[in-house]
Coordinates of C-alpha atoms in Angstrom, one line a residue:
X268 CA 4.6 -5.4 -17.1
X269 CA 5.4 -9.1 -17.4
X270 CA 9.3 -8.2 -16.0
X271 CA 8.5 -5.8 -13.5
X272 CA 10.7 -5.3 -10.4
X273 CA 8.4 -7.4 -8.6
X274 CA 10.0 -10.3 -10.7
X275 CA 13.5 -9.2 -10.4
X276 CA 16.1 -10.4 -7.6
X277 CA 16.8 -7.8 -5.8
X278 CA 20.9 -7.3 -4.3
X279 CA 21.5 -7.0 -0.5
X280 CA 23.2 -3.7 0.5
X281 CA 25.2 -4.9 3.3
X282 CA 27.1 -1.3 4.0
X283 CA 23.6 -0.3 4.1
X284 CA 22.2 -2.6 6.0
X285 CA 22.3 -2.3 9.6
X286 CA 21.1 -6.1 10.8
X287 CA 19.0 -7.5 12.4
X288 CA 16.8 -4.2 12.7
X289 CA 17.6 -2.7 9.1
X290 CA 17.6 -4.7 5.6
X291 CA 18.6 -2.6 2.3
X292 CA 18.2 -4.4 -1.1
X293 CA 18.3 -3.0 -4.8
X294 CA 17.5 -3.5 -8.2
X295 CA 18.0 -1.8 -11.4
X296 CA 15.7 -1.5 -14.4
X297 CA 17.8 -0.7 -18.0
X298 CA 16.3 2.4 -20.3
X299 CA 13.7 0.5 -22.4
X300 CA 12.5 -1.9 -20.1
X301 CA 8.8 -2.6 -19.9
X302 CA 8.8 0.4 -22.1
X303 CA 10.2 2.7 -20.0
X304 CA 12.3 5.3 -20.2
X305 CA 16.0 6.0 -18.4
X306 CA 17.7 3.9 -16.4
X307 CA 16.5 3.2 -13.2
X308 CA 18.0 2.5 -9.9
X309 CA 15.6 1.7 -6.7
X310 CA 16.4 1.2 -3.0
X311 CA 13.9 -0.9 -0.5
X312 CA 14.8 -0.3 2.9
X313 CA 13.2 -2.3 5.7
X314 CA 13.3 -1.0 9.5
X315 CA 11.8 -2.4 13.0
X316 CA 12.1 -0.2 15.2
X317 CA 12.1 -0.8 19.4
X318 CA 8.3 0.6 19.3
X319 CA 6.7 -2.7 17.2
X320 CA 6.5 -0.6 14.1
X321 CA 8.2 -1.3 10.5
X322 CA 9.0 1.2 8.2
X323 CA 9.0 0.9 4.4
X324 CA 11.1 3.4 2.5
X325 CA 11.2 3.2 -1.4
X326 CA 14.1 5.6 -3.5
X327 CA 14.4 5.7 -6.8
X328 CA 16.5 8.1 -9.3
X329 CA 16.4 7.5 -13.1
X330 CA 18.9 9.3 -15.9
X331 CA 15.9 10.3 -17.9
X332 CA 12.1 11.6 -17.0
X333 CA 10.1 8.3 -16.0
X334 CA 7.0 7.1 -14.7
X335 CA 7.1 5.4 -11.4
X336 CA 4.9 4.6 -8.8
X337 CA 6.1 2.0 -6.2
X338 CA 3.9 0.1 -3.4
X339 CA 4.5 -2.4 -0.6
X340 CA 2.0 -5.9 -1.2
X341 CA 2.2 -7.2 2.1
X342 CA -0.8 -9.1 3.6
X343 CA -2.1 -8.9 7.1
X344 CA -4.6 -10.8 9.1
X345 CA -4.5 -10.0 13.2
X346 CA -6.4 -13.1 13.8
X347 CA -6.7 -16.1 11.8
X348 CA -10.2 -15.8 10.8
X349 CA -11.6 -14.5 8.1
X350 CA -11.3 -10.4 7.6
X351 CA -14.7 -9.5 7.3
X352 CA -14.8 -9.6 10.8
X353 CA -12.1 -7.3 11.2
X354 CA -13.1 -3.5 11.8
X355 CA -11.3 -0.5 9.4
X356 CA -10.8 3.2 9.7
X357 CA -9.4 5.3 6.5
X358 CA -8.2 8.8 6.9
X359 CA -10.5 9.1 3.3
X360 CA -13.8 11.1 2.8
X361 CA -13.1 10.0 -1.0
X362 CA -12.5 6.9 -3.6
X363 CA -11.2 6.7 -7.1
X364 CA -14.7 5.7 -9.2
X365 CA -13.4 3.1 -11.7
X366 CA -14.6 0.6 -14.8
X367 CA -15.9 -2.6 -14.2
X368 CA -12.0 -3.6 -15.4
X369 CA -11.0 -1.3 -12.3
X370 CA -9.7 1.3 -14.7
X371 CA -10.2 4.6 -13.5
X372 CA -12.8 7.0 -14.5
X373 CA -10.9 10.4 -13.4
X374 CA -13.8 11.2 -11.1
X375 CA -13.6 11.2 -7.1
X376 CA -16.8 9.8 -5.6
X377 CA -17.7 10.9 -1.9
X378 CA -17.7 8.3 0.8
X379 CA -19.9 9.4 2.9
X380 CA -23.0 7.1 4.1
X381 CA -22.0 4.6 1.5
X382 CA -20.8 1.3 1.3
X383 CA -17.1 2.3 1.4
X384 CA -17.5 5.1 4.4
X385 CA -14.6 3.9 6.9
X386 CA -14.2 7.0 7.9
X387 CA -15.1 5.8 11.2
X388 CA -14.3 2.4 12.5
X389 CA -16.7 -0.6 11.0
X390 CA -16.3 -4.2 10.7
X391 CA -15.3 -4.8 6.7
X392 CA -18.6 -7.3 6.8
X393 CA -21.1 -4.1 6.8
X394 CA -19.8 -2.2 3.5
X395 CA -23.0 -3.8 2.3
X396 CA -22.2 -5.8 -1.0
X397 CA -19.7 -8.6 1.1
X398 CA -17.6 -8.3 -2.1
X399 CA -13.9 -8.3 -2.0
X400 CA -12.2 -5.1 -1.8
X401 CA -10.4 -3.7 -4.3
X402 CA -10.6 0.5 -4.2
X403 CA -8.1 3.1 -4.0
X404 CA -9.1 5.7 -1.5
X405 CA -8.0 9.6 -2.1
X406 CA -6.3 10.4 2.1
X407 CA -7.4 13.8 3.3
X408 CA -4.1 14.5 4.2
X409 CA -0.7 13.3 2.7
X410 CA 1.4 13.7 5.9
X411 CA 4.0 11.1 7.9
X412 CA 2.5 12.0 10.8
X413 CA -1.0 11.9 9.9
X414 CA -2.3 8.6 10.8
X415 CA -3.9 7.2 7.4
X416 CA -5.1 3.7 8.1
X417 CA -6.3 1.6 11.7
X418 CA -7.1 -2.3 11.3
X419 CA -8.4 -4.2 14.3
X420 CA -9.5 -7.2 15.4
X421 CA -11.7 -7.0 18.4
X422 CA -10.9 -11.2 18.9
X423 CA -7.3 -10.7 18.9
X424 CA -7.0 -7.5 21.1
X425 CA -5.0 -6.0 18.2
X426 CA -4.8 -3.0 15.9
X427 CA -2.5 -2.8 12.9
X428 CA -1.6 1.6 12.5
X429 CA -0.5 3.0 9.4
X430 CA 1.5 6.3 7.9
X431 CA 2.6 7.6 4.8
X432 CA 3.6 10.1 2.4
X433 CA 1.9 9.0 -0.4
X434 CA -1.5 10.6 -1.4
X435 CA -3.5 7.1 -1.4
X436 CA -4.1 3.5 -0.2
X437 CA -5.5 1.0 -2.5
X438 CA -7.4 -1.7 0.0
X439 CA -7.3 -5.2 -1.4
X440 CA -8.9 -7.7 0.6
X441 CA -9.7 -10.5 -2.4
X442 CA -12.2 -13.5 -1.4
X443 CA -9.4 -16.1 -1.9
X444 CA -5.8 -16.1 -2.3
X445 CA -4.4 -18.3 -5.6
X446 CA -0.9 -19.2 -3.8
X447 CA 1.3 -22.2 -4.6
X448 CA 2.4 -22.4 -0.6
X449 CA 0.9 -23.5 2.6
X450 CA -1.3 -20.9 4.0
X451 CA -2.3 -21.0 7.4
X452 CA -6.5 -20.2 7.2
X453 CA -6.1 -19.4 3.2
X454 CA -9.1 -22.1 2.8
X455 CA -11.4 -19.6 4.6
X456 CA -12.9 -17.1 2.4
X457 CA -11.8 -13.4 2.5
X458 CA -8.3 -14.6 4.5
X459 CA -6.2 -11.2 4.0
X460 CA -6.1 -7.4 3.8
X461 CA -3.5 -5.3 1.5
X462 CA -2.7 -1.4 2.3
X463 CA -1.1 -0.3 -0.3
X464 CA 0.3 3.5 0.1
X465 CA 1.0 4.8 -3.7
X466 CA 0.3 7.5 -6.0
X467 CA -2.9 7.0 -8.1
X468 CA -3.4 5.0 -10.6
X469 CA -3.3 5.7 -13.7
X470 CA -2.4 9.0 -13.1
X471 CA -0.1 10.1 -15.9
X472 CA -3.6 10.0 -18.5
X473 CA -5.3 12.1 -15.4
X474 CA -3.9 16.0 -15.0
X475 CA -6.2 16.1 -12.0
X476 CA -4.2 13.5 -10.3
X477 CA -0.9 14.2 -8.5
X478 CA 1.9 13.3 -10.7
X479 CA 3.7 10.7 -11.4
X480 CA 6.3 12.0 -13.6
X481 CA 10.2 11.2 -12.0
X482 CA 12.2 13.5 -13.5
X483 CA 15.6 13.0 -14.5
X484 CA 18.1 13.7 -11.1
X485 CA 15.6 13.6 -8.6
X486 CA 15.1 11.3 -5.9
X487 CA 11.6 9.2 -5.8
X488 CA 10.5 8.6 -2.0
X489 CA 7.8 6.6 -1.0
X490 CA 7.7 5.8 2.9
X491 CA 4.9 4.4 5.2
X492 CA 5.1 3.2 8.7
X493 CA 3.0 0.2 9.7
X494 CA 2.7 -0.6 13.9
X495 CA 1.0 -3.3 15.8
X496 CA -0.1 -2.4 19.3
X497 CA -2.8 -3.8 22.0
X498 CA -6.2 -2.9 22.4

């Protein structure tokens, strides 16, 4: 909504926190807000660990049943040039088929042999339409230690890993960037990649999705691992 948590100022958690390595923030979000039920209560924890890797962990408990599904918005570019060039590998044989407003449709497509088959490495250039990407892919397998994404630039000598727990990855890579800061390279077209691990969308008018629902006293968890390393 037009006040969601992404607009909010979120506290630091300094018991929590364990600096430099680990950052703990938090925010609330009052029953009624954005039309939501229950009061809500979420935790962001940020950890680099010695092995080049962050890890992004997302809890959440509300006082009544609520709908939640949280993602990380980060944007990544391994070289400076434009991401087209960059090569991609999904852990996903399937997408989420949506409108021409990117609602979804209900309906999984198959990957395979079309333009959005990363299920081996390719450069992002030969998907075929040169569009921007914006399509949430279904992961074969929701595990932590299932390796879900691999990003690399050939140019720089580096690959950007990622894990989760979450049943998807929306890939956003838009042709521009409208930001009201300097950008280093954000005049060249394509000039960043989200990966953004999260439940479905829409899924609370799909049954066929995995649910959404938080229910009153349990603890949301959304956690993905992202590492650079060499090539």
């Amino acid at each position: 909504g037009a006040d969601g948590i992404d607009r909010k100022y979120w506290e630091l958690d300094v018991e929590a926190s364990d600096l430099p390595t680990s950052l703990v923030l938090y925010c609330s979000s009052e029953a009624g807000e954005g039309g939501y039920p229950g009061s809500l209560t979420i935790e962001a924890r940020y950890t680099l660990n010695d092995d080049d890797s962050l890890e992004i962990e997302y809890r959440a408990q509300s006082d009544a049943d609520t709908y939640l599904n949280l993602t990380n918005h980060a944007y990544f570019n391994l070289d400076g040039a434009s991401v087209l060039g960059h090569e991609l590998q999904l852990g996903a044989s399937r997408y989420l088929e949506t409108t021409g407003q990117l609602l979804p449709t209900g309906r999984f497509l198959p990957v395979q042999k079309g333009p959005l088959d990363f299920t081996k490495s390719k450069a992002l250039e030969q998907q075929g339409t040169h569009g921007e990407l914006d399509h949430c892919f279904l992961l074969d397998k929701q595990d932590e230690q299932q390796q879900a994404i691999a990003y690399r630039s050939e140019k720089a000598g580096w690959e950007l890993q990622g894990w989760t727990n979450q049943p998807a990855v929306v890939v956003f890579a838009p042709e521009k960037l409208d930001v009201d800061i300097p950008l280093k390279g954000s005049s060249t077209p394509f000039p960043s990649i989200c990966f953004e691990f999260q439940n479905l969308p829409d899924a609370p008018n799909y049954s066929q999705f995995p649910s959404s629902l938080l229910k009153k006293g349990e603890v949301y968890r959304n956690w993905s691992r992202f590492q650079i390393k060499q090539i």
